[in-house]
mmCIF file of C-alpha atoms in Angstrom:
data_model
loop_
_atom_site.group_PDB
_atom_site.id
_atom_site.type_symbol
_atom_site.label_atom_id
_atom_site.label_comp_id
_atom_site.label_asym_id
_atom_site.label_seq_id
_atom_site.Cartn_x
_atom_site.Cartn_y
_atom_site.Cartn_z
ATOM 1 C CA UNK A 1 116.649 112.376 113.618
ATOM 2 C CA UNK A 2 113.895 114.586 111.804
ATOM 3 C CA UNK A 3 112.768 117.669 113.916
ATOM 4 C CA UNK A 4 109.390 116.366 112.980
ATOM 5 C CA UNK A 5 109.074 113.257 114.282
ATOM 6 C CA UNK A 6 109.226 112.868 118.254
ATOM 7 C CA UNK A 7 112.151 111.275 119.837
ATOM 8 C CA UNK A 8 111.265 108.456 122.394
ATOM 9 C CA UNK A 9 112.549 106.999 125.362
ATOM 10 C CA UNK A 10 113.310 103.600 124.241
ATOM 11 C CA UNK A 11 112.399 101.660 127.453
ATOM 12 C CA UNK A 12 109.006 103.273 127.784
ATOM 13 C CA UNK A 13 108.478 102.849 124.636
ATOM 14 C CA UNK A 14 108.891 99.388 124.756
ATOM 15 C CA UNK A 15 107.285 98.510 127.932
ATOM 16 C CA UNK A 16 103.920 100.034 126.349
ATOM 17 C CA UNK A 17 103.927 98.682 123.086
ATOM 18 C CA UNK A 18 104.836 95.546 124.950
ATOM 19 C CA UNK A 19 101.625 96.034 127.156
ATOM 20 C CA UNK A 20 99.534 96.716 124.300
ATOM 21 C CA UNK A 21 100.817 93.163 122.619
ATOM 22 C CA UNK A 22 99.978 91.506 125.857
ATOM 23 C CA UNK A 23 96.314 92.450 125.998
ATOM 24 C CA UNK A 24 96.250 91.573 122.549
ATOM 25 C CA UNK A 25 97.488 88.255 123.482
ATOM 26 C CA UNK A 26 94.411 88.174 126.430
ATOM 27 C CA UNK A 27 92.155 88.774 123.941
ATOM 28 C CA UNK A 28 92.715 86.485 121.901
ATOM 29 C CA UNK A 29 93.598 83.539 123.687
ATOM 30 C CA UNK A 30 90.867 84.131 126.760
ATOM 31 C CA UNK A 31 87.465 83.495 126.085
ATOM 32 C CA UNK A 32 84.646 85.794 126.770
ATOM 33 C CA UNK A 33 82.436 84.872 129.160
ATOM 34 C CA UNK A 34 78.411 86.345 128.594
ATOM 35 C CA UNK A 35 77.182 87.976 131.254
ATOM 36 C CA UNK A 36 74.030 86.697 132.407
ATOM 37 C CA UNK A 37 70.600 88.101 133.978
ATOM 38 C CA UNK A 38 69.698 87.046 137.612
ATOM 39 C CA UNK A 39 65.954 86.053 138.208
ATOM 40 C CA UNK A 40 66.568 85.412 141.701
ATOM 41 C CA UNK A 41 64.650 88.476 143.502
ATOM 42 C CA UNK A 42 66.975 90.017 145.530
ATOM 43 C CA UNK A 43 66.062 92.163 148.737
ATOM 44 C CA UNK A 44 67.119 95.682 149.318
ATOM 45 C CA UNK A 45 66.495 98.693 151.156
ATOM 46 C CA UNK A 46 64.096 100.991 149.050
ATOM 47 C CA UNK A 47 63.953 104.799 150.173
ATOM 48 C CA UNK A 48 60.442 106.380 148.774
ATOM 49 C CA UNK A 49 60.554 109.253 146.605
ATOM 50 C CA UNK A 50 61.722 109.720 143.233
ATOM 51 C CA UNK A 51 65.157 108.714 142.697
ATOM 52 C CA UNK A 52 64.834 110.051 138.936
ATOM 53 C CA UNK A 53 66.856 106.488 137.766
ATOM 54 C CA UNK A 54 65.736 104.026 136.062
ATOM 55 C CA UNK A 55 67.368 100.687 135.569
ATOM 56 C CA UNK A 56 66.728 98.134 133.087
ATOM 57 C CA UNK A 57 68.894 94.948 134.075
ATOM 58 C CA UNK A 58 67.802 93.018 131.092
ATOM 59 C CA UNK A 59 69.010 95.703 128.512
ATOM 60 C CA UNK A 60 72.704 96.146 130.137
ATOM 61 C CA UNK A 61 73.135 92.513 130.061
ATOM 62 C CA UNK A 62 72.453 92.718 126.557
ATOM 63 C CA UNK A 63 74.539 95.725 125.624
ATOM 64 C CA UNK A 64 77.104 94.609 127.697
ATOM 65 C CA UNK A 65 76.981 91.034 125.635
ATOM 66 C CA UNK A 66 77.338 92.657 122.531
ATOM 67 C CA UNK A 67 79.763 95.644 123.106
ATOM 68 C CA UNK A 68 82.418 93.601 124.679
ATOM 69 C CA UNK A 69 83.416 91.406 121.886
ATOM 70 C CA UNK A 70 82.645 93.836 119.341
ATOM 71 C CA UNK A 71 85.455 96.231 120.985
ATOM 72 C CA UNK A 72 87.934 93.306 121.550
ATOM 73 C CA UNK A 73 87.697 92.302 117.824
ATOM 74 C CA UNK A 74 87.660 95.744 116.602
ATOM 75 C CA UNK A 75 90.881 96.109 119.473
ATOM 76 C CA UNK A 76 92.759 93.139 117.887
ATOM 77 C CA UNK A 77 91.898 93.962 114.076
ATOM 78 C CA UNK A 78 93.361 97.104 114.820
ATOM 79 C CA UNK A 79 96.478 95.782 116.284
ATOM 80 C CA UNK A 80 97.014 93.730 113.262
ATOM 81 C CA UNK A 81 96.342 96.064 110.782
ATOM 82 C CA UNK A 82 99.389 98.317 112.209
ATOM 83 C CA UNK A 83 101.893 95.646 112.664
ATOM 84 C CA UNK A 84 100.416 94.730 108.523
ATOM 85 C CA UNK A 85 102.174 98.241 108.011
ATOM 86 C CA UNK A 86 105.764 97.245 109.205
ATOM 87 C CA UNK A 87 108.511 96.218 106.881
ATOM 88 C CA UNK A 88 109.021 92.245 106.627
ATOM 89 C CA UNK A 89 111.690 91.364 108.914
ATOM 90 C CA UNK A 90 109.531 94.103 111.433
ATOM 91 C CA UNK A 91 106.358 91.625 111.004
ATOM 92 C CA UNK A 92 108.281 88.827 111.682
ATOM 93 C CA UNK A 93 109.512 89.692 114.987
ATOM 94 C CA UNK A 94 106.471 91.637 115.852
ATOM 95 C CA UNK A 95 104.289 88.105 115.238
ATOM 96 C CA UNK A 96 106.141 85.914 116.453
ATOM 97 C CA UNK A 97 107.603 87.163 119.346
ATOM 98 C CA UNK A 98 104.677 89.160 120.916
ATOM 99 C CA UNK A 99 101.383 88.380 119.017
ATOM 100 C CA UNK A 100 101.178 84.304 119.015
ATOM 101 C CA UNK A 101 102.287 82.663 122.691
ATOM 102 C CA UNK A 102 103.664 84.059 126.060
ATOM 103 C CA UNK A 103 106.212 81.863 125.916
ATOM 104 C CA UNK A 104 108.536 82.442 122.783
ATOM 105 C CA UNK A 105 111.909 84.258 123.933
ATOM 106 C CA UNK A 106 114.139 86.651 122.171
ATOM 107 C CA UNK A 107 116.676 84.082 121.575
ATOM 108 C CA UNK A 108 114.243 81.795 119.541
ATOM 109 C CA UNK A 109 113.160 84.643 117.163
ATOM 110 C CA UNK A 110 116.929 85.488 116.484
ATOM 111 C CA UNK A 111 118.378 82.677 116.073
ATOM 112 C CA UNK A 112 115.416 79.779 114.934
ATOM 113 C CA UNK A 113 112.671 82.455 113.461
ATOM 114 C CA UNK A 114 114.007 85.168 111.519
ATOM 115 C CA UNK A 115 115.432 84.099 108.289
ATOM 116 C CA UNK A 116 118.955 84.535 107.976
ATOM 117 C CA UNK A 117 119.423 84.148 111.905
ATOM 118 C CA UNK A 118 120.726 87.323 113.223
ATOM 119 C CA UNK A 119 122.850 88.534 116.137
ATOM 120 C CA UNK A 120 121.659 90.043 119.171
ATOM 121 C CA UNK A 121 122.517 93.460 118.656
ATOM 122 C CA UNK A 122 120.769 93.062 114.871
ATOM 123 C CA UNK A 123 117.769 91.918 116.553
ATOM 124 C CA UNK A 124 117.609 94.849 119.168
ATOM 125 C CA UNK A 125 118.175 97.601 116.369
ATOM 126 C CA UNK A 126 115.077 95.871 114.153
ATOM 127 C CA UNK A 127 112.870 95.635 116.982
ATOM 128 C CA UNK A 128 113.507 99.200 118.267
ATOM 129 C CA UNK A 129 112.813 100.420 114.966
ATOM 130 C CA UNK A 130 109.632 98.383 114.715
ATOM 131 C CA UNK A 131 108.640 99.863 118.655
ATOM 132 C CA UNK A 132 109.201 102.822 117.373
ATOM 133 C CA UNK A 133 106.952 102.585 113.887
ATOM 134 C CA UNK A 134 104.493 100.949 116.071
ATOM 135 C CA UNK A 135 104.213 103.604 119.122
ATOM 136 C CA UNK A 136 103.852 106.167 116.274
ATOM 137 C CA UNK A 137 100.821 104.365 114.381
ATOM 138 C CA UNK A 138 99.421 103.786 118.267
ATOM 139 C CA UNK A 139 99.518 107.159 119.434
ATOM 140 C CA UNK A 140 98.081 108.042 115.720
ATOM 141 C CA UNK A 141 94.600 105.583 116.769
ATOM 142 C CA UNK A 142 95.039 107.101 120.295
ATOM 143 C CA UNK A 143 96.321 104.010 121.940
ATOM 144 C CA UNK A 144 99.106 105.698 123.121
ATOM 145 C CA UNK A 145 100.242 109.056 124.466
ATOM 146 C CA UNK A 146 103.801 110.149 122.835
ATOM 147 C CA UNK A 147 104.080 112.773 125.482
ATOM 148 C CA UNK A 148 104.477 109.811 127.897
ATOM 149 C CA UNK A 149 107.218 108.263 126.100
ATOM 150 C CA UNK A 150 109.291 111.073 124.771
ATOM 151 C CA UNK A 151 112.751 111.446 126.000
ATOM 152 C CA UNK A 152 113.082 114.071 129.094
ATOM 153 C CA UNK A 153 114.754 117.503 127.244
ATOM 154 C CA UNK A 154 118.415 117.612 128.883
ATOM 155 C CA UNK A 155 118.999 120.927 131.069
ATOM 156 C CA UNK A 156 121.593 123.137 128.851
ATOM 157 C CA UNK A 157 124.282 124.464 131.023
ATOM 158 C CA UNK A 158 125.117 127.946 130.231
#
């Protein structure tokens, strides 16, 4: 492997790209619901003296409204744009296996999907090398920390 590039502990690695994919998936497929201002007055306990805060319920709403789907487009254009990046059979397995529905297996992608079908083992080496690709392009937006998923150095016995 090249000294420069970090070497990865393959399970972690998957599990959070694979976690990244799924709130992809929730953002895409789950609606967002607006937030909206109550009008009902509301009775609390008030304390006199300055409190030095100010609240504005009307303009969080708002911001809130607007900064929420903003970030989860920006989130999933971002997503896509890496996986763009990967090499054709990579894109293939990336999309249809974690980026359309929950409920598309490995089997299906090897053997129905990816054109020639491909064995097991094929399948696991091209989607570990596509984990890989994608953890690096992840960590590079600061999705991901590598330090979490690189391999744990072996004690040398001397």
């Amino acid at each position: 492997m090249n000294p420069l590039l970090p070497e990865l502990d393959r399970r972690k690695t998957q599990s959070a790209v694979e976690a990244i994919f799924e709130k992809y998936r929730i953002y895409k497929t789950i609606t967002f619901e607006v937030r909206e201002m109550s009008v009902t007055a509301s009775y609390t306990e008030r304390f006199h003296g300055p409190t030095n805060v100010t609240s504005d319920q009307t303009a969080a709403v708002a911001i809130y409204n607007v900064d929420m789907p903003a970030a989860r487009k920006q989130y999933c254009e971002t997503i896509e744009s890496i996986v763009e990046r990967l090499g054709e059979r990579e894109q293939t397995l990336i999309r249809e296996r974690y980026m359309k529905q929950d409920d598309v297996f490995d089997y299906k992608v090897y053997n129905h999907i990816l054109e020639p079908p491909v064995s097991k083992d094929t399948y696991t080496k091209i989607r570990t090398r596509a984990f890989y690709k994608l953890a690096l392009a992840l960590a590079d937006r600061g999705l991901l920390k590598l330090q979490e998923l690189e391999k744990a150095a072996k004690s040398k016995m001397s």
